Short mmCIF file of C-alpha atoms in Angstrom, two decimals:
data_model
loop_
_atom_site.label_atom_id
_atom_site.label_comp_id
_atom_site.label_asym_id
_atom_site.label_seq_id
_atom_site.Cartn_x
_atom_site.Cartn_y
_atom_site.Cartn_z
CA UNK A 1 4.74 12.25 -0.98
CA UNK A 2 4.91 8.50 -1.56
CA UNK A 3 1.11 8.18 -1.69
CA UNK A 4 0.72 11.12 -4.09
CA UNK A 5 3.34 9.70 -6.47
CA UNK A 6 1.66 6.29 -6.45
CA UNK A 7 -1.71 7.91 -7.07
CA UNK A 8 -0.32 9.81 -10.04
CA UNK A 9 1.34 6.67 -11.38
CA UNK A 10 -1.94 4.80 -11.00
CA UNK A 11 -3.85 7.49 -12.89
CA UNK A 12 -1.35 7.78 -15.77
CA UNK A 13 -1.09 4.00 -16.21
CA UNK A 14 -4.86 3.71 -16.29
CA UNK A 15 -5.22 6.41 -18.92
CA UNK A 16 -2.58 4.73 -21.09
CA UNK A 17 -3.63 1.11 -20.48
CA UNK A 18 -0.37 0.04 -18.88
CA UNK A 19 -0.71 -3.20 -16.82
CA UNK A 20 0.79 -1.61 -13.74
CA UNK A 21 -0.53 -4.23 -11.32
CA UNK A 22 -0.48 -7.98 -11.93
CA UNK A 23 -2.60 -9.93 -9.45
CA UNK A 24 -1.32 -13.48 -9.60
CA UNK A 25 -2.93 -16.42 -7.85
CA UNK A 26 -0.03 -18.87 -7.78
CA UNK A 27 -2.07 -21.71 -6.30
CA UNK A 28 -5.52 -22.65 -5.08
CA UNK A 29 -4.05 -24.98 -2.48
CA UNK A 30 -4.51 -23.79 1.08
CA UNK A 31 -4.02 -25.24 4.55
CA UNK A 32 -7.17 -23.45 5.74
CA UNK A 33 -10.83 -24.05 4.93
CA UNK A 34 -12.26 -20.56 5.42
CA UNK A 35 -16.05 -20.44 5.47
CA UNK A 36 -16.21 -17.42 3.14
CA UNK A 37 -13.59 -18.50 0.56
CA UNK A 38 -14.70 -18.36 -3.08
CA UNK A 39 -12.27 -21.07 -4.19
CA UNK A 40 -14.14 -24.36 -4.23
CA UNK A 41 -12.34 -26.27 -6.95
CA UNK A 42 -13.20 -24.20 -10.03
CA UNK A 43 -9.58 -23.59 -11.04
CA UNK A 44 -8.34 -26.87 -9.61
CA UNK A 45 -9.48 -28.61 -12.77
CA UNK A 46 -6.18 -27.64 -14.41
CA UNK A 47 -2.62 -27.57 -13.19
CA UNK A 48 -0.74 -24.60 -11.82
CA UNK A 49 1.66 -22.71 -14.02
CA UNK A 50 5.23 -23.86 -13.62
CA UNK A 51 7.98 -21.58 -12.37
CA UNK A 52 9.22 -21.14 -15.94
CA UNK A 53 5.74 -20.23 -17.16
CA UNK A 54 5.45 -17.66 -14.37
CA UNK A 55 8.86 -16.24 -15.33
CA UNK A 56 7.67 -15.84 -18.92
CA UNK A 57 4.50 -14.09 -17.74
CA UNK A 58 6.40 -11.68 -15.50
CA UNK A 59 8.94 -10.89 -18.22
CA UNK A 60 6.22 -10.19 -20.78
CA UNK A 61 4.21 -8.01 -18.37
CA UNK A 62 7.37 -6.13 -17.40
CA UNK A 63 7.96 -5.19 -21.02
CA UNK A 64 4.54 -3.54 -21.04
CA UNK A 65 5.31 -1.51 -17.91
CA UNK A 66 4.13 -3.72 -15.03
CA UNK A 67 5.55 -2.62 -11.67
CA UNK A 68 3.51 -4.27 -8.90
CA UNK A 69 3.10 -8.01 -8.42
CA UNK A 70 0.34 -8.99 -6.01
CA UNK A 71 1.07 -12.60 -5.06
CA UNK A 72 -1.90 -14.46 -3.67
CA UNK A 73 -3.70 -17.78 -3.75
CA UNK A 74 -4.90 -19.99 -2.04
CA UNK A 75 -1.92 -19.73 0.22
CA UNK A 76 1.23 -18.87 -1.79
CA UNK A 77 3.53 -20.74 0.59
CA UNK A 78 1.76 -24.00 -0.19
CA UNK A 79 3.94 -24.00 -3.29
CA UNK A 80 7.43 -25.36 -2.70
CA UNK A 81 8.83 -22.78 -5.12
CA UNK A 82 7.03 -19.77 -3.60
CA UNK A 83 10.30 -18.17 -2.49
CA UNK A 84 11.78 -18.72 -5.96
CA UNK A 85 8.79 -16.92 -7.48
CA UNK A 86 9.33 -14.03 -5.08
CA UNK A 87 13.05 -13.84 -5.85
CA UNK A 88 12.38 -13.99 -9.60
CA UNK A 89 9.91 -11.12 -9.33
CA UNK A 90 12.31 -9.03 -7.26
CA UNK A 91 15.18 -9.66 -9.69
CA UNK A 92 12.94 -8.37 -12.49
CA UNK A 93 12.33 -5.18 -10.54
CA UNK A 94 8.78 -5.81 -9.35
CA UNK A 95 7.41 -4.23 -6.19
CA UNK A 96 5.97 -7.21 -4.34
CA UNK A 97 2.69 -7.26 -2.45
CA UNK A 98 2.16 -10.58 -0.68
CA UNK A 99 -1.15 -11.92 0.64
CA UNK A 100 -0.69 -14.80 3.09
CA UNK A 101 -2.50 -16.39 6.01
CA UNK A 102 0.79 -16.29 7.91
CA UNK A 103 0.64 -19.82 9.29
CA UNK A 104 3.44 -21.19 7.10
CA UNK A 105 5.86 -18.31 7.66
CA UNK A 106 8.88 -19.63 9.51
CA UNK A 107 12.13 -17.80 10.25
CA UNK A 108 13.85 -18.88 7.03
CA UNK A 109 10.96 -17.60 4.89
CA UNK A 110 10.79 -14.40 6.93
CA UNK A 111 14.51 -13.76 6.38
CA UNK A 112 14.08 -14.23 2.63
CA UNK A 113 11.12 -11.85 2.66
CA UNK A 114 13.13 -9.25 4.55
CA UNK A 115 15.95 -9.43 2.02
CA UNK A 116 13.43 -8.94 -0.80
CA UNK A 117 12.07 -5.75 0.81
CA UNK A 118 8.46 -6.34 -0.25
CA UNK A 119 6.25 -3.31 -0.83
CA UNK A 120 3.81 -4.80 1.69
CA UNK A 121 2.85 -8.10 3.32
CA UNK A 122 -0.81 -8.62 4.22
CA UNK A 123 -1.70 -11.27 6.80
CA UNK A 124 -5.29 -12.41 7.31
CA UNK A 125 -6.58 -12.24 10.87
CA UNK A 126 -10.30 -12.48 11.59
CA UNK A 127 -10.41 -11.78 15.31
CA UNK A 128 -8.43 -11.58 18.51
CA UNK A 129 -10.79 -14.23 19.85
CA UNK A 130 -9.25 -17.68 19.41
CA UNK A 131 -12.55 -19.52 19.03
CA UNK A 132 -13.84 -17.11 16.37
CA UNK A 133 -10.53 -17.04 14.52
CA UNK A 134 -10.27 -20.83 14.32
CA UNK A 135 -13.94 -21.22 13.40
CA UNK A 136 -13.79 -18.87 10.41
CA UNK A 137 -10.48 -20.30 9.22
CA UNK A 138 -11.72 -23.86 9.57
CA UNK A 139 -8.51 -24.88 11.28
CA UNK A 140 -7.94 -25.67 14.93
CA UNK A 141 -4.80 -23.91 16.08
CA UNK A 142 -4.95 -21.22 13.39
CA UNK A 143 -5.05 -18.47 16.00
CA UNK A 144 -1.71 -19.41 17.57
CA UNK A 145 -0.05 -20.10 14.23
CA UNK A 146 -1.04 -16.84 12.55
CA UNK A 147 0.03 -14.77 15.56
CA UNK A 148 3.33 -16.65 15.56
CA UNK A 149 3.79 -15.87 11.86
CA UNK A 150 3.07 -12.19 12.45
CA UNK A 151 5.52 -12.10 15.36
CA UNK A 152 8.27 -13.79 13.32
CA UNK A 153 7.88 -11.34 10.44
CA UNK A 154 7.87 -8.33 12.75
CA UNK A 155 11.02 -9.51 14.50
CA UNK A 156 12.65 -9.80 11.06
CA UNK A 157 11.73 -6.19 10.32
CA UNK A 158 8.93 -6.88 7.82
CA UNK A 159 6.19 -4.24 7.67
CA UNK A 160 3.10 -6.37 8.21
CA UNK A 161 -0.46 -5.25 7.45
CA UNK A 162 -3.38 -7.01 9.10
CA UNK A 163 -6.14 -7.86 6.62
CA UNK A 164 -9.53 -8.46 8.21
CA UNK A 165 -12.55 -9.53 6.15
CA UNK A 166 -15.72 -8.75 8.10
CA UNK A 167 -18.66 -11.11 8.24
CA UNK A 168 -21.52 -11.93 10.56
CA UNK A 169 -19.30 -14.25 12.55
CA UNK A 170 -16.69 -11.63 13.53
CA UNK A 171 -18.33 -8.19 13.26
CA UNK A 172 -18.67 -7.93 17.05
CA UNK A 173 -14.91 -8.38 17.42
CA UNK A 174 -13.71 -5.72 14.97
CA UNK A 175 -13.28 -3.08 17.66
CA UNK A 176 -11.00 -5.39 19.63
CA UNK A 177 -8.78 -6.20 16.67
CA UNK A 178 -8.49 -2.54 15.70
CA UNK A 179 -7.48 -1.58 19.24
CA UNK A 180 -4.91 -4.38 19.31
CA UNK A 181 -3.45 -3.35 15.96
CA UNK A 182 -3.17 0.27 17.05
CA UNK A 183 -1.50 -0.74 20.32
CA UNK A 184 0.97 -2.97 18.46
CA UNK A 185 1.71 -0.32 15.83
CA UNK A 186 0.28 -2.47 13.04
CA UNK A 187 -1.63 -1.19 10.04
CA UNK A 188 -5.00 -2.83 9.52
CA UNK A 189 -7.24 -3.06 6.46
CA UNK A 190 -10.84 -3.95 7.26
CA UNK A 191 -13.01 -5.15 4.39
CA UNK A 192 -16.77 -5.16 5.12
CA UNK A 193 -17.78 -6.75 1.83
CA UNK A 194 -16.94 -10.39 1.24
CA UNK A 195 -17.69 -11.39 -2.32
CA UNK A 196 -18.03 -14.43 -4.54
CA UNK A 197 -16.04 -14.80 -7.73
CA UNK A 198 -18.07 -17.66 -9.15
CA UNK A 199 -21.83 -18.05 -9.42
CA UNK A 200 -21.75 -21.65 -8.19
CA UNK A 201 -21.01 -20.85 -4.56
CA UNK A 202 -22.32 -17.27 -4.38
CA UNK A 203 -25.25 -18.13 -2.10
CA UNK A 204 -23.01 -19.79 0.47
CA UNK A 205 -20.67 -16.79 0.63
CA UNK A 206 -23.40 -14.15 0.64
CA UNK A 207 -24.91 -15.88 3.67
CA UNK A 208 -21.93 -14.72 5.75
CA UNK A 209 -22.03 -11.11 4.55
CA UNK A 210 -23.05 -8.39 6.99
CA UNK A 211 -26.12 -6.32 6.00
CA UNK A 212 -25.60 -2.82 4.57
CA UNK A 213 -26.94 -1.22 7.78
CA UNK A 214 -23.98 -2.69 9.70
CA UNK A 215 -21.31 -1.60 7.23
CA UNK A 216 -21.14 1.90 8.65
CA UNK A 217 -19.92 0.39 11.92
CA UNK A 218 -16.93 -1.00 10.06
CA UNK A 219 -16.21 1.57 7.35
CA UNK A 220 -16.36 4.92 9.09
CA UNK A 221 -13.23 4.92 11.21
CA UNK A 222 -10.93 7.91 11.71
CA UNK A 223 -8.62 6.80 8.89
CA UNK A 224 -11.35 6.28 6.29
CA UNK A 225 -12.98 9.64 6.89
CA UNK A 226 -9.78 11.63 7.35
CA UNK A 227 -9.37 14.60 4.96
CA UNK A 228 -7.52 13.48 1.84
CA UNK A 229 -8.32 9.80 2.30
CA UNK A 230 -11.84 9.91 0.87
CA UNK A 231 -12.09 8.73 -2.73
CA UNK A 232 -15.25 9.54 -4.64
CA UNK A 233 -16.08 7.73 -7.84
CA UNK A 234 -16.08 9.80 -11.02
CA UNK A 235 -17.11 7.23 -13.60
CA UNK A 236 -18.64 3.80 -13.94
CA UNK A 237 -15.58 2.09 -15.37
CA UNK A 238 -13.01 0.77 -12.92
CA UNK A 239 -9.35 -0.15 -13.32
CA UNK A 240 -9.99 -3.76 -14.32
CA UNK A 241 -8.29 -4.39 -17.63
CA UNK A 242 -7.09 -0.77 -17.68
CA UNK A 243 -4.02 -0.90 -15.46
CA UNK A 244 -4.48 -4.19 -13.67
CA UNK A 245 -5.42 -7.77 -14.34
CA UNK A 246 -6.01 -11.02 -12.50
CA UNK A 247 -4.40 -14.34 -13.35
CA UNK A 248 -5.50 -17.76 -12.12
CA UNK A 249 -3.07 -20.50 -11.05
CA UNK A 250 -3.71 -22.27 -14.35
CA UNK A 251 -2.92 -19.22 -16.48
CA UNK A 252 -6.33 -17.74 -17.27
CA UNK A 253 -6.12 -13.94 -17.57
CA UNK A 254 -9.03 -11.84 -16.29
CA UNK A 255 -9.73 -8.10 -16.12
CA UNK A 256 -9.26 -8.54 -12.36
CA UNK A 257 -9.47 -11.26 -9.74
CA UNK A 258 -13.10 -10.42 -8.98
CA UNK A 259 -14.17 -10.14 -12.64
CA UNK A 260 -13.37 -13.62 -13.86
CA UNK A 261 -14.22 -13.29 -17.53
CA UNK A 262 -11.36 -15.02 -19.32
CA UNK A 263 -9.46 -12.94 -21.86
CA UNK A 264 -6.92 -15.59 -22.73
CA UNK A 265 -4.79 -18.54 -21.66
CA UNK A 266 -1.11 -18.08 -20.83
CA UNK A 267 -0.44 -21.73 -21.59
CA UNK A 268 -1.37 -20.96 -25.21
CA UNK A 269 -0.67 -17.24 -25.68
CA UNK A 270 1.81 -14.59 -24.62
CA UNK A 271 0.66 -12.11 -22.01
CA UNK A 272 1.23 -9.14 -24.35
CA UNK A 273 -1.23 -10.52 -26.90
CA UNK A 274 -3.84 -11.25 -24.24
CA UNK A 275 -3.49 -7.82 -22.64
CA UNK A 276 -4.07 -6.09 -25.94
CA UNK A 277 -7.36 -7.93 -26.31
CA UNK A 278 -8.82 -7.32 -22.84
CA UNK A 279 -11.96 -5.28 -23.39
CA UNK A 280 -14.14 -5.13 -20.27
CA UNK A 281 -17.81 -4.90 -21.19
CA UNK A 282 -19.82 -2.31 -19.24
CA UNK A 283 -22.83 -2.36 -21.53
CA UNK A 284 -24.99 -4.09 -18.92
CA UNK A 285 -24.45 -1.38 -16.29
CA UNK A 286 -26.06 1.59 -18.04
CA UNK A 287 -28.42 2.48 -15.22
CA UNK A 288 -25.47 2.70 -12.82
CA UNK A 289 -23.67 5.16 -15.09
CA UNK A 290 -26.68 7.47 -14.94
CA UNK A 291 -27.18 7.18 -11.17
CA UNK A 292 -26.84 10.46 -9.28
CA UNK A 293 -25.23 8.60 -6.37
CA UNK A 294 -22.50 6.97 -8.48
CA UNK A 295 -19.87 9.06 -6.69
CA UNK A 296 -20.56 7.16 -3.46
CA UNK A 297 -20.89 3.73 -5.06
CA UNK A 298 -18.37 0.91 -4.84
CA UNK A 299 -20.04 -1.18 -7.55
CA UNK A 300 -17.72 -3.95 -8.72
CA UNK A 301 -18.54 -5.23 -12.23
CA UNK A 302 -17.25 -8.68 -11.34
CA UNK A 303 -19.52 -9.07 -8.34
CA UNK A 304 -22.41 -7.36 -10.16
CA UNK A 305 -22.13 -9.86 -13.01
CA UNK A 306 -22.90 -12.60 -10.48
CA UNK A 307 -25.28 -10.90 -8.03
CA UNK A 308 -26.65 -7.96 -10.00
CA UNK A 309 -25.96 -4.27 -9.43
CA UNK A 310 -28.72 -3.88 -6.84
CA UNK A 311 -26.53 -5.46 -4.16
CA UNK A 312 -24.54 -2.22 -4.05
CA UNK A 313 -27.49 0.17 -3.77
CA UNK A 314 -28.03 -0.30 -0.05
CA UNK A 315 -24.32 0.10 0.62
CA UNK A 316 -24.27 3.29 -1.42
CA UNK A 317 -26.99 4.76 0.78
CA UNK A 318 -24.88 4.04 3.86
CA UNK A 319 -21.81 5.63 2.26
CA UNK A 320 -23.80 8.68 1.18
CA UNK A 321 -25.00 9.27 4.73
CA UNK A 322 -21.61 8.72 6.34
CA UNK A 323 -19.30 10.65 4.00
CA UNK A 324 -19.11 14.40 3.44
CA UNK A 325 -20.95 15.60 0.35
CA UNK A 326 -18.78 15.37 -2.76
CA UNK A 327 -18.12 18.93 -3.88
CA UNK A 328 -17.80 19.65 -7.63
CA UNK A 329 -14.25 19.11 -8.82
CA UNK A 330 -13.12 17.30 -5.68
CA UNK A 331 -13.59 13.74 -6.90
CA UNK A 332 -10.73 11.45 -7.80
CA UNK A 333 -10.76 8.26 -9.83
CA UNK A 334 -10.91 5.08 -7.87
#
C-alpha cells in the first residue's frame, strides 16, 4: 500500500511539475577518497550554503509542494551543523532520505536520527572483504568504522539500507555482501552503473565501470525480477526538472544531481523562480526517442551529455534479454 501511494504521488507530481524531491548536496567535504567519486573539486571553488540559506531553500521548495529531502554530499556529517539541517527539515515536514558513508555516525548522532524518524538512511558499503572495502574507499580502517556505524544505527532502531556501487574492483564480492545483508535482515541496493557528473574526470571513473556483459550478474536478482517490481520506460523524458532537482553545496540548481546543467543560483535567486525556469533539453536525444528498445533503456540524459547515448545501448541489450517482454499497456513511467 505504501509503495503504491508513493508511486501515485510520484506520477501526479511529475505531471504537474511539483518539486516533490529535493536532492541536496550539503558539502563536498568527505573523509574518504573513493576511487570512483565524481567530486574532484569542481564545486569546491565556491563556499557551501549557510544554514540560513538552506532554511530559505527548504521553505521555498516546501511552498511549491516538496516532500522529500535527499541529503547527500560529500559526507553530510562533515558539516558541524548537519544535525541542525536535519532537524530543520523535519520541523518543516520533510521526509528525510540520508546518504552517508556511516563512518562518522556515533551514538549521539544516531539518537538524533532516530528521533527524526527518517524515511530511509543509506550507508555505502562496497564489500564484506576488508581489503577491498578499504581500497575502494581510499581509507585504511574504513571497513571497521562503517560496520560500527551500521551497528550503532541498528541498535538505535534506525532502518538502514546498504548501498553498494558495483565496479571492477568489487564485482566478485557482490554475492557475499548480498548474503550477509539477507542474513542480517538489511535491505540492500546494488547499483551496477557508476557514472561521472563532470566531463573532466569521466575517463577516470569509466575505467572502474563493469562491462555491460557483467551487469546481468548484478541486476537480475529475485527482487529486481519479481512481479510488480519491474519498471519499463514509456518515454524518453525522465523526472529531472519535472518533480525533482539537484542542488550543489554552493547553491547551483540542476535538473538532477547527474544532469548538472545549471538553472540558477540560490545565492542570487529564490528557489521558486529558478524552478519555474528549469527546462530540460532533450533535443539531442531524438534517436533514443524513436528506438524500439526504449522500454528497456535506462538512458540518463546527464550521463549521456558527457559520454553520449551509445554507452547505454549495450546495457539495454542485457536488460532486454534478462527481463520479460513488455506487454502493451503494462509499462509504467520511471
